[in-house]
Short mmCIF file of C-alpha atoms in Angstrom, two decimals:
data_model
loop_
_atom_site.label_atom_id
_atom_site.label_comp_id
_atom_site.label_asym_id
_atom_site.label_seq_id
_atom_site.Cartn_x
_atom_site.Cartn_y
_atom_site.Cartn_z
CA MET A 54 -37.23 -5.15 -47.27
CA THR A 55 -37.44 -9.01 -46.20
CA GLY A 56 -36.49 -11.99 -48.08
CA LYS A 57 -34.39 -15.09 -48.84
CA ILE A 58 -31.32 -15.29 -51.03
CA TYR A 59 -30.53 -18.46 -52.51
CA LEU A 60 -26.84 -17.91 -53.65
CA ASN A 61 -25.44 -21.02 -55.55
CA PHE A 62 -22.59 -22.22 -57.66
CA ASP A 63 -22.12 -24.74 -60.50
CA LEU A 64 -18.85 -26.55 -59.58
CA GLU A 65 -17.58 -28.06 -62.78
CA GLU A 66 -14.63 -28.64 -64.89
CA PHE A 67 -13.55 -25.57 -66.90
CA ASP A 68 -14.30 -26.85 -70.05
CA ILE A 69 -15.92 -23.61 -71.68
CA PRO A 70 -12.47 -22.96 -73.82
CA CYS A 71 -12.80 -26.26 -75.29
CA GLU A 72 -16.29 -25.17 -76.95
CA TYR A 73 -14.23 -22.27 -78.46
CA GLY A 74 -11.40 -24.09 -80.03
CA GLN A 75 -8.99 -24.27 -77.08
CA PRO A 76 -8.48 -28.01 -75.87
CA LEU A 77 -7.60 -28.20 -72.17
CA ASP A 78 -6.41 -31.22 -70.34
CA GLU A 79 -8.61 -32.54 -67.60
CA GLU A 80 -6.03 -31.73 -65.31
CA LYS A 81 -5.95 -28.01 -66.13
CA GLN A 82 -9.76 -27.94 -66.11
CA PHE A 83 -9.97 -28.92 -62.57
CA GLU A 84 -7.10 -26.91 -61.52
CA VAL A 85 -8.94 -23.58 -62.70
CA SER A 86 -12.12 -24.52 -60.95
CA SER A 87 -10.23 -25.20 -57.65
CA GLU A 88 -8.35 -22.00 -57.93
CA GLY A 89 -11.37 -20.06 -58.11
CA LEU A 90 -13.29 -22.15 -55.53
CA LYS A 91 -10.65 -21.52 -52.86
CA TYR A 92 -10.90 -17.69 -53.25
CA LEU A 93 -15.04 -17.95 -53.48
CA LEU A 94 -14.94 -20.04 -50.12
CA ASP A 95 -12.88 -17.66 -48.21
CA LEU A 96 -15.28 -14.73 -49.26
CA LEU A 97 -18.42 -16.74 -48.12
CA GLN A 98 -16.72 -17.77 -44.69
CA LYS A 99 -15.53 -14.14 -44.32
CA LYS A 100 -19.32 -12.96 -44.82
CA GLY A 101 -20.76 -15.88 -42.63
CA LEU A 102 -22.89 -17.49 -45.56
CA ILE A 103 -23.93 -20.82 -46.55
CA ALA A 104 -24.69 -21.67 -50.33
CA THR A 105 -25.66 -24.53 -52.56
CA PHE A 106 -23.17 -26.13 -54.70
CA PHE A 107 -24.11 -28.06 -57.75
CA ILE A 108 -21.04 -30.46 -58.28
CA THR A 109 -20.13 -32.65 -61.17
CA ALA A 110 -19.47 -36.19 -59.93
CA SER A 111 -16.23 -36.01 -61.70
CA PHE A 112 -15.31 -32.91 -59.75
CA ALA A 113 -15.96 -34.33 -56.55
CA LEU A 114 -14.00 -37.66 -57.39
CA LYS A 115 -11.00 -35.50 -58.53
CA LYS A 116 -11.03 -33.22 -55.73
CA PRO A 117 -12.51 -34.95 -52.69
CA SER A 118 -10.71 -32.72 -50.06
CA LEU A 119 -12.35 -29.71 -51.54
CA THR A 120 -15.74 -31.45 -51.69
CA GLU A 121 -15.18 -32.28 -47.95
CA THR A 122 -14.36 -28.88 -47.15
CA LEU A 123 -17.80 -27.56 -48.63
CA LEU A 124 -19.48 -29.85 -46.23
CA LYS A 125 -17.64 -29.01 -43.27
CA LEU A 126 -18.41 -25.20 -43.93
CA GLY A 127 -22.11 -26.00 -44.06
CA HIS A 128 -22.59 -25.62 -47.96
CA GLU A 129 -25.40 -27.83 -49.54
CA ILE A 130 -24.09 -30.60 -51.97
CA ALA A 131 -26.44 -30.93 -55.06
CA SER A 132 -25.76 -32.79 -58.26
CA HIS A 133 -24.76 -31.32 -61.54
CA GLY A 134 -24.31 -34.51 -63.51
CA LEU A 135 -21.66 -37.00 -64.02
CA ASP A 136 -19.57 -34.43 -65.66
CA HIS A 137 -20.24 -31.31 -67.64
CA SER A 138 -21.65 -33.13 -70.84
CA PRO A 139 -25.21 -32.55 -71.14
CA SER A 140 -26.24 -36.02 -71.51
CA GLY A 141 -29.33 -35.92 -69.06
CA LYS A 142 -29.78 -39.71 -69.30
CA GLU A 143 -31.73 -41.26 -66.50
CA GLU A 144 -28.83 -43.57 -65.51
CA ASP A 145 -26.52 -40.33 -65.32
CA LEU A 146 -28.90 -38.69 -63.12
CA PHE A 147 -29.19 -41.71 -60.71
CA LEU A 148 -25.31 -42.33 -60.80
CA SER A 149 -24.25 -38.68 -60.16
CA LYS A 150 -26.33 -38.78 -57.16
CA LYS A 151 -25.22 -41.94 -55.97
CA ILE A 152 -21.58 -41.18 -56.30
CA LEU A 153 -22.02 -37.83 -54.37
CA GLU A 154 -23.73 -39.46 -51.63
CA GLU A 155 -21.55 -42.09 -51.15
CA LEU A 156 -18.61 -39.76 -51.35
CA CYS A 157 -19.93 -37.17 -48.94
CA SER A 158 -22.16 -39.28 -46.81
CA THR A 159 -25.06 -37.06 -47.22
CA GLN A 160 -28.20 -36.81 -49.00
CA VAL A 161 -28.30 -35.22 -52.22
CA LEU A 162 -31.88 -33.63 -52.86
CA GLY A 163 -31.29 -31.19 -55.78
CA TYR A 164 -30.20 -31.31 -59.57
CA ARG A 165 -29.05 -28.68 -62.12
CA SER A 166 -28.21 -29.80 -65.82
CA PRO A 167 -25.15 -28.91 -67.61
CA ARG A 168 -25.77 -25.86 -69.62
CA PHE A 169 -29.40 -25.76 -68.57
CA ARG A 170 -30.38 -28.68 -71.05
CA PRO A 171 -34.10 -29.85 -70.57
CA VAL A 172 -34.34 -32.79 -68.12
CA ASP A 173 -37.31 -35.09 -67.66
CA CYS A 174 -39.20 -34.62 -64.21
CA PRO A 175 -40.32 -38.51 -64.26
CA SER A 176 -36.58 -39.49 -64.51
CA LEU A 177 -35.76 -36.94 -61.50
CA VAL A 178 -38.26 -38.61 -59.45
CA ALA A 179 -37.20 -41.87 -60.30
CA SER A 180 -33.64 -41.06 -59.68
CA GLY A 181 -34.42 -39.76 -56.11
CA TYR A 182 -34.41 -36.09 -56.54
CA ILE A 183 -36.68 -33.75 -54.57
CA TYR A 184 -35.99 -30.46 -56.55
CA ASN A 185 -34.73 -29.25 -59.85
CA SER A 186 -32.84 -25.77 -60.57
CA SER A 187 -32.37 -26.23 -64.36
CA ILE A 188 -34.83 -23.67 -65.64
CA ASN A 189 -33.49 -20.24 -66.31
CA PRO A 190 -37.04 -18.71 -67.57
CA THR A 191 -35.59 -16.51 -70.21
CA TRP A 192 -34.24 -16.81 -73.72
CA LEU A 193 -30.60 -17.15 -74.33
CA PRO A 194 -30.13 -17.21 -78.21
CA GLY A 195 -28.15 -20.22 -79.17
CA ARG A 196 -28.73 -21.97 -75.94
CA TYR A 197 -32.25 -22.19 -74.68
CA ASN A 198 -35.75 -20.62 -74.75
CA TYR A 199 -37.53 -21.00 -71.28
CA LEU A 200 -39.82 -18.24 -71.72
CA HIS A 201 -42.80 -20.37 -71.14
CA TYR A 202 -42.16 -21.46 -67.93
CA PRO A 203 -43.14 -20.01 -64.56
CA ARG A 204 -40.74 -17.45 -62.91
CA LYS A 205 -41.57 -18.71 -59.54
CA ILE A 206 -41.00 -21.79 -57.66
CA PHE A 207 -43.42 -24.26 -58.78
CA PHE A 208 -44.32 -27.95 -58.45
CA GLU A 209 -44.17 -30.22 -61.55
CA GLN A 210 -44.83 -33.92 -61.95
CA GLY A 211 -43.58 -34.73 -58.42
CA ILE A 212 -40.56 -32.34 -58.47
CA ILE A 213 -40.32 -28.82 -56.96
CA GLN A 214 -38.98 -26.57 -59.81
CA ILE A 215 -36.81 -23.46 -58.37
CA PRO A 216 -35.97 -21.45 -61.67
CA ILE A 217 -33.39 -18.90 -61.65
CA SER A 218 -34.30 -15.39 -60.75
CA THR A 219 -35.37 -13.13 -63.52
CA THR A 220 -37.01 -9.68 -63.52
CA PRO A 221 -40.70 -9.04 -63.73
CA ILE A 222 -42.11 -8.39 -67.37
CA ILE A 223 -38.84 -8.45 -69.30
CA ARG A 224 -37.22 -11.40 -67.66
CA PHE A 225 -33.92 -10.11 -67.44
CA PRO A 226 -31.85 -12.89 -66.03
CA LEU A 227 -29.94 -12.35 -62.65
CA CYS A 228 -27.03 -14.44 -63.04
CA TRP A 229 -23.30 -14.85 -63.77
CA LEU A 230 -23.13 -13.46 -67.28
CA THR A 231 -25.31 -10.18 -66.60
CA PHE A 232 -23.70 -9.72 -63.02
CA LYS A 233 -20.35 -9.08 -64.89
CA ASN A 234 -21.72 -7.11 -67.89
CA ILE A 235 -23.83 -4.41 -66.51
CA PRO A 236 -23.14 -1.79 -63.95
CA LEU A 237 -23.34 -3.17 -60.64
CA ARG A 238 -25.65 -0.40 -59.51
CA ILE A 239 -28.21 -1.65 -62.13
CA PHE A 240 -27.84 -5.19 -61.28
CA LYS A 241 -28.74 -4.01 -57.61
CA ILE A 242 -31.69 -2.41 -58.79
CA LEU A 243 -32.88 -5.09 -60.75
CA SER A 244 -32.30 -7.78 -57.76
CA TRP A 245 -34.12 -5.22 -55.45
CA VAL A 246 -37.21 -5.12 -57.99
CA THR A 247 -37.32 -9.04 -58.18
CA LEU A 248 -36.70 -9.51 -54.65
CA LYS A 249 -39.39 -7.32 -53.56
CA GLU A 250 -41.97 -8.92 -55.95
CA LYS A 251 -40.87 -12.34 -55.39
CA GLY A 252 -39.63 -12.56 -51.87
CA TYR A 253 -36.54 -14.30 -52.80
CA LEU A 254 -33.66 -14.41 -55.08
CA ASN A 255 -32.00 -17.60 -56.75
CA VAL A 256 -28.83 -16.30 -58.18
CA PHE A 257 -25.87 -18.54 -59.54
CA PHE A 258 -22.20 -18.15 -60.39
CA HIS A 259 -19.25 -20.73 -61.32
CA PRO A 260 -16.27 -21.01 -59.05
CA TRP A 261 -13.88 -20.87 -62.32
CA GLU A 262 -14.90 -17.28 -62.83
CA PHE A 263 -13.08 -16.24 -59.75
CA ALA A 264 -9.67 -17.47 -61.18
CA GLU A 265 -7.89 -15.66 -63.59
CA ILE A 266 -9.51 -16.56 -66.98
CA LYS A 267 -8.88 -13.75 -69.32
CA SER A 268 -6.24 -15.66 -71.38
CA TYR A 269 -8.52 -18.24 -72.45
CA ALA A 270 -10.49 -18.75 -75.60
CA MET A 271 -14.07 -17.92 -74.64
CA PRO A 272 -16.65 -15.15 -75.54
CA LYS A 273 -15.58 -11.93 -74.07
CA ALA A 274 -18.77 -11.44 -72.25
CA ALA A 275 -17.80 -14.71 -70.00
CA LYS A 276 -14.39 -13.12 -69.06
CA SER A 277 -15.01 -9.53 -68.86
CA ILE A 278 -14.39 -9.41 -65.20
CA ASP A 279 -12.71 -12.19 -63.68
CA GLY A 280 -10.62 -13.28 -60.60
CA LYS A 281 -10.14 -10.97 -57.57
CA THR A 282 -11.90 -7.97 -59.29
CA LEU A 283 -15.16 -10.21 -59.91
CA LEU A 284 -14.65 -11.57 -56.29
CA LYS A 285 -14.66 -7.90 -54.91
CA ARG A 286 -17.63 -6.97 -56.88
CA LEU A 287 -19.49 -10.12 -55.31
CA GLU A 288 -18.55 -8.99 -52.08
CA ASP A 289 -19.95 -5.45 -52.77
CA TYR A 290 -23.36 -7.14 -53.64
CA ILE A 291 -23.30 -9.68 -50.94
CA SER A 292 -22.51 -6.72 -48.63
CA TRP A 293 -25.74 -4.91 -50.09
CA LEU A 294 -27.98 -7.54 -49.72
CA GLN A 295 -26.99 -8.05 -46.08
CA SER A 296 -27.89 -4.55 -45.53
CA PHE A 297 -31.67 -5.40 -45.72
CA GLU A 298 -33.74 -7.89 -43.74
CA THR A 299 -32.61 -10.75 -45.83
CA SER A 300 -31.10 -14.07 -44.80
CA PHE A 301 -29.13 -16.49 -47.07
CA ALA A 302 -30.14 -20.22 -47.18
CA ARG A 303 -29.44 -23.32 -49.19
CA LEU A 304 -31.69 -24.31 -51.99
CA SER A 305 -32.64 -27.50 -50.09
CA ASP A 306 -34.38 -25.31 -47.45
CA VAL A 307 -37.02 -24.81 -50.19
CA VAL A 308 -38.19 -28.48 -49.48
CA HIS A 309 -39.00 -27.43 -45.83
CA PRO A 310 -42.17 -25.15 -45.94
CA GLU A 311 -41.24 -23.51 -42.78
CA ASN A 312 -37.99 -22.20 -44.15
CA SER A 313 -38.97 -21.36 -47.48
CA PRO A 314 -41.21 -19.19 -50.00
CA LYS A 315 -44.45 -20.35 -50.62
CA ILE A 316 -44.67 -22.70 -53.71
CA LYS A 317 -47.27 -21.59 -56.10
#
């Protein structure tokens, strides 16, 4: 089976405990994300993979050496907003892109909104983005309902929309939360079905998941597997994907028709 794998990561401050009554100072939030990122980068380098990192401008400014390492390893830098607060204001869209481009000396083509909050296409175009990956075309109670969106890559008001991968019919999301909460063999089967149907997978995680996070106040489902145990599971999944005739790519490759699935 052939296909493309778009592996990507939301590189942000570890602020999820703050949502559940455990305030963390800024230094600790960046420390947890940085710890997980280092483990993750070792794995990606070991497997010879490139990926896309949606980075908050706040993380890039706080950890410039890690951001530089991402670039040196060939990974794509895309925007995840100024910080992890879901404002989505047009000036924030522009400013986060400007900060990342100046800091990294590279063009930033993509955007993902914090917590998948809705983002306006004309605002993205006005801010200079080419693609958006802020749609998880499923229903997550209490967060969002994007069941009305297409599951495949599509073009909308001047922006290439690259939704997170979901399965046919039931739209089961293939992402970090389901990856750690269902048996890996089932996740593989669902990935195989979706990859065969679409010709690609767009799957995302967070670097902070690969740190030790079980002691923090957050939903059990978000920390059911963490650290090196989760890293080993991801390595198993990657090795399984590599056993097929698949190639791993950055999301920016979708912009180039010769390197991407056909846009419907």
